Amino acid sequence: MQISNSSVKRSASSFEDPIQRQNIPMLNEFHPCIQDSVENIIDVIVNDNYGYRAIATLLGMGEESWSLVNNHLHKQMTS
């Protein structure tokens, strides 16, 4: 009996390159139980808006679009 590669199901983590995971900066700062879930770490300017900056960057809007995220969240919370 032959098993073709297409019939073998792999988990998402089996496709990841272990060397690539080691190249994520500051990954060791996270608890070991969630390190496999971390895909990227964004280093943003630290000020009162860093949370909005991180969200804007992760959404692909760019760090300087933080005010759009802030305004949208404010509208959602007040409507």
Short mmCIF file of N, CA and C in Angstrom, two decimals, residues 10-69:
data_model
loop_
_atom_site.label_atom_id
_atom_site.label_comp_id
_atom_site.label_asym_id
_atom_site.label_seq_id
_atom_site.Cartn_x
_atom_site.Cartn_y
_atom_site.Cartn_z
N ARG A 10 -0.97 17.50 7.36
CA ARG A 10 0.02 18.04 8.29
C ARG A 10 -0.58 19.24 9.01
N SER A 11 -0.11 19.45 10.20
CA SER A 11 -0.54 20.66 10.91
C SER A 11 0.19 21.85 10.32
N ALA A 12 -0.35 23.03 10.56
CA ALA A 12 0.25 24.26 10.04
C ALA A 12 1.67 24.43 10.54
N SER A 13 1.92 24.00 11.77
CA SER A 13 3.26 24.19 12.33
C SER A 13 4.30 23.29 11.67
N SER A 14 3.88 22.20 11.01
CA SER A 14 4.86 21.33 10.37
C SER A 14 5.44 21.96 9.11
N PHE A 15 4.79 22.99 8.57
CA PHE A 15 5.29 23.66 7.38
C PHE A 15 6.24 24.80 7.72
N GLU A 16 6.28 25.22 8.95
CA GLU A 16 7.10 26.35 9.34
C GLU A 16 8.56 25.95 9.45
N ASP A 17 9.42 26.83 9.03
CA ASP A 17 10.85 26.61 9.13
C ASP A 17 11.31 26.98 10.53
N PRO A 18 11.88 26.04 11.28
CA PRO A 18 12.29 26.36 12.66
C PRO A 18 13.32 27.48 12.73
N ILE A 19 14.16 27.61 11.72
CA ILE A 19 15.15 28.69 11.71
C ILE A 19 14.45 30.04 11.61
N GLN A 20 13.39 30.11 10.80
CA GLN A 20 12.64 31.35 10.65
C GLN A 20 12.01 31.76 11.97
N ARG A 21 11.50 30.83 12.75
CA ARG A 21 10.89 31.14 14.04
C ARG A 21 11.92 31.75 14.98
N GLN A 22 13.15 31.31 14.88
CA GLN A 22 14.19 31.84 15.75
C GLN A 22 14.57 33.27 15.38
N ASN A 23 14.24 33.70 14.17
CA ASN A 23 14.59 35.04 13.72
C ASN A 23 13.59 36.10 14.15
N ILE A 24 12.51 35.73 14.82
CA ILE A 24 11.55 36.71 15.29
C ILE A 24 12.15 37.37 16.54
N PRO A 25 12.37 38.69 16.47
CA PRO A 25 12.99 39.36 17.63
C PRO A 25 12.09 39.33 18.85
N MET A 26 12.67 39.16 19.98
CA MET A 26 11.99 39.19 21.28
C MET A 26 10.98 38.05 21.48
N LEU A 27 11.02 37.01 20.66
CA LEU A 27 10.08 35.90 20.80
C LEU A 27 10.20 35.25 22.17
N ASN A 28 11.41 35.20 22.71
CA ASN A 28 11.62 34.57 24.02
C ASN A 28 11.01 35.38 25.16
N GLU A 29 10.54 36.60 24.89
CA GLU A 29 9.88 37.41 25.91
C GLU A 29 8.45 36.94 26.19
N PHE A 30 7.89 36.13 25.29
CA PHE A 30 6.55 35.60 25.45
C PHE A 30 6.59 34.27 26.18
N HIS A 31 5.53 33.95 26.89
CA HIS A 31 5.44 32.67 27.59
C HIS A 31 5.58 31.54 26.57
N PRO A 32 6.34 30.49 26.91
CA PRO A 32 6.57 29.40 25.95
C PRO A 32 5.28 28.78 25.38
N CYS A 33 4.20 28.78 26.14
CA CYS A 33 2.98 28.14 25.64
C CYS A 33 2.32 28.91 24.50
N ILE A 34 2.66 30.19 24.30
CA ILE A 34 2.06 30.94 23.20
C ILE A 34 3.07 31.29 22.10
N GLN A 35 4.32 30.91 22.27
CA GLN A 35 5.34 31.26 21.28
C GLN A 35 5.03 30.70 19.90
N ASP A 36 4.41 29.52 19.81
CA ASP A 36 4.06 28.95 18.52
C ASP A 36 2.97 29.74 17.81
N SER A 37 2.20 30.53 18.55
CA SER A 37 1.13 31.32 17.96
C SER A 37 1.59 32.69 17.48
N VAL A 38 2.78 33.11 17.88
CA VAL A 38 3.29 34.42 17.49
C VAL A 38 3.82 34.33 16.06
N GLU A 39 3.25 35.14 15.17
CA GLU A 39 3.67 35.15 13.77
C GLU A 39 4.57 36.33 13.45
N ASN A 40 4.38 37.44 14.16
CA ASN A 40 5.14 38.63 13.88
C ASN A 40 5.14 39.52 15.11
N ILE A 41 6.17 40.28 15.26
CA ILE A 41 6.26 41.27 16.34
C ILE A 41 6.53 42.61 15.69
N ILE A 42 5.71 43.59 16.02
CA ILE A 42 5.83 44.92 15.45
C ILE A 42 6.43 45.86 16.50
N ASP A 43 7.49 46.54 16.12
CA ASP A 43 8.13 47.51 17.01
C ASP A 43 7.64 48.89 16.59
N VAL A 44 6.81 49.51 17.42
CA VAL A 44 6.24 50.82 17.11
C VAL A 44 6.78 51.86 18.07
N ILE A 45 6.57 53.12 17.71
CA ILE A 45 6.99 54.23 18.56
C ILE A 45 6.23 54.14 19.89
N VAL A 46 6.95 54.24 20.99
CA VAL A 46 6.33 54.14 22.30
C VAL A 46 5.90 55.53 22.75
N ASN A 47 4.57 55.70 22.78
CA ASN A 47 3.97 56.91 23.34
C ASN A 47 2.55 56.55 23.75
N ASP A 48 1.72 57.51 24.01
CA ASP A 48 0.36 57.21 24.46
C ASP A 48 -0.48 56.50 23.41
N ASN A 49 -0.03 56.48 22.16
CA ASN A 49 -0.81 55.90 21.06
C ASN A 49 -0.23 54.59 20.54
N TYR A 50 0.66 53.95 21.27
CA TYR A 50 1.34 52.77 20.73
C TYR A 50 0.40 51.61 20.43
N GLY A 51 -0.68 51.48 21.19
CA GLY A 51 -1.64 50.41 20.90
C GLY A 51 -2.33 50.63 19.57
N TYR A 52 -2.73 51.88 19.31
CA TYR A 52 -3.35 52.21 18.02
C TYR A 52 -2.34 52.06 16.89
N ARG A 53 -1.08 52.43 17.14
CA ARG A 53 -0.03 52.29 16.13
C ARG A 53 0.19 50.82 15.76
N ALA A 54 0.19 49.95 16.76
CA ALA A 54 0.38 48.52 16.50
C ALA A 54 -0.78 47.96 15.69
N ILE A 55 -2.01 48.32 16.03
CA ILE A 55 -3.17 47.84 15.30
C ILE A 55 -3.13 48.33 13.86
N ALA A 56 -2.85 49.62 13.65
CA ALA A 56 -2.79 50.17 12.30
C ALA A 56 -1.73 49.47 11.46
N THR A 57 -0.57 49.20 12.05
CA THR A 57 0.51 48.53 11.34
C THR A 57 0.11 47.11 10.98
N LEU A 58 -0.47 46.37 11.92
CA LEU A 58 -0.88 44.99 11.65
C LEU A 58 -2.00 44.91 10.63
N LEU A 59 -2.81 45.96 10.51
CA LEU A 59 -3.87 46.00 9.49
C LEU A 59 -3.33 46.44 8.13
N GLY A 60 -2.04 46.76 8.07
CA GLY A 60 -1.43 47.16 6.81
C GLY A 60 -1.64 48.61 6.46
N MET A 61 -2.07 49.40 7.41
CA MET A 61 -2.36 50.81 7.16
C MET A 61 -1.14 51.70 7.39
N GLY A 62 -0.14 51.21 8.04
CA GLY A 62 1.03 52.01 8.38
C GLY A 62 0.89 52.60 9.77
N GLU A 63 2.00 52.72 10.43
CA GLU A 63 2.02 53.17 11.83
C GLU A 63 1.44 54.57 12.00
N GLU A 64 1.63 55.44 11.02
CA GLU A 64 1.17 56.82 11.13
C GLU A 64 -0.34 56.96 10.96
N SER A 65 -1.03 55.86 10.65
CA SER A 65 -2.50 55.89 10.52
C SER A 65 -3.19 55.57 11.83
N TRP A 66 -2.47 55.68 12.93
CA TRP A 66 -3.02 55.33 14.24
C TRP A 66 -4.26 56.14 14.56
N SER A 67 -4.34 57.40 14.11
CA SER A 67 -5.49 58.23 14.46
C SER A 67 -6.77 57.73 13.80
N LEU A 68 -6.66 57.10 12.62
CA LEU A 68 -7.84 56.52 11.98
C LEU A 68 -8.40 55.37 12.81
N VAL A 69 -7.51 54.54 13.34
CA VAL A 69 -7.94 53.43 14.21
C VAL A 69 -8.58 53.99 15.47
#
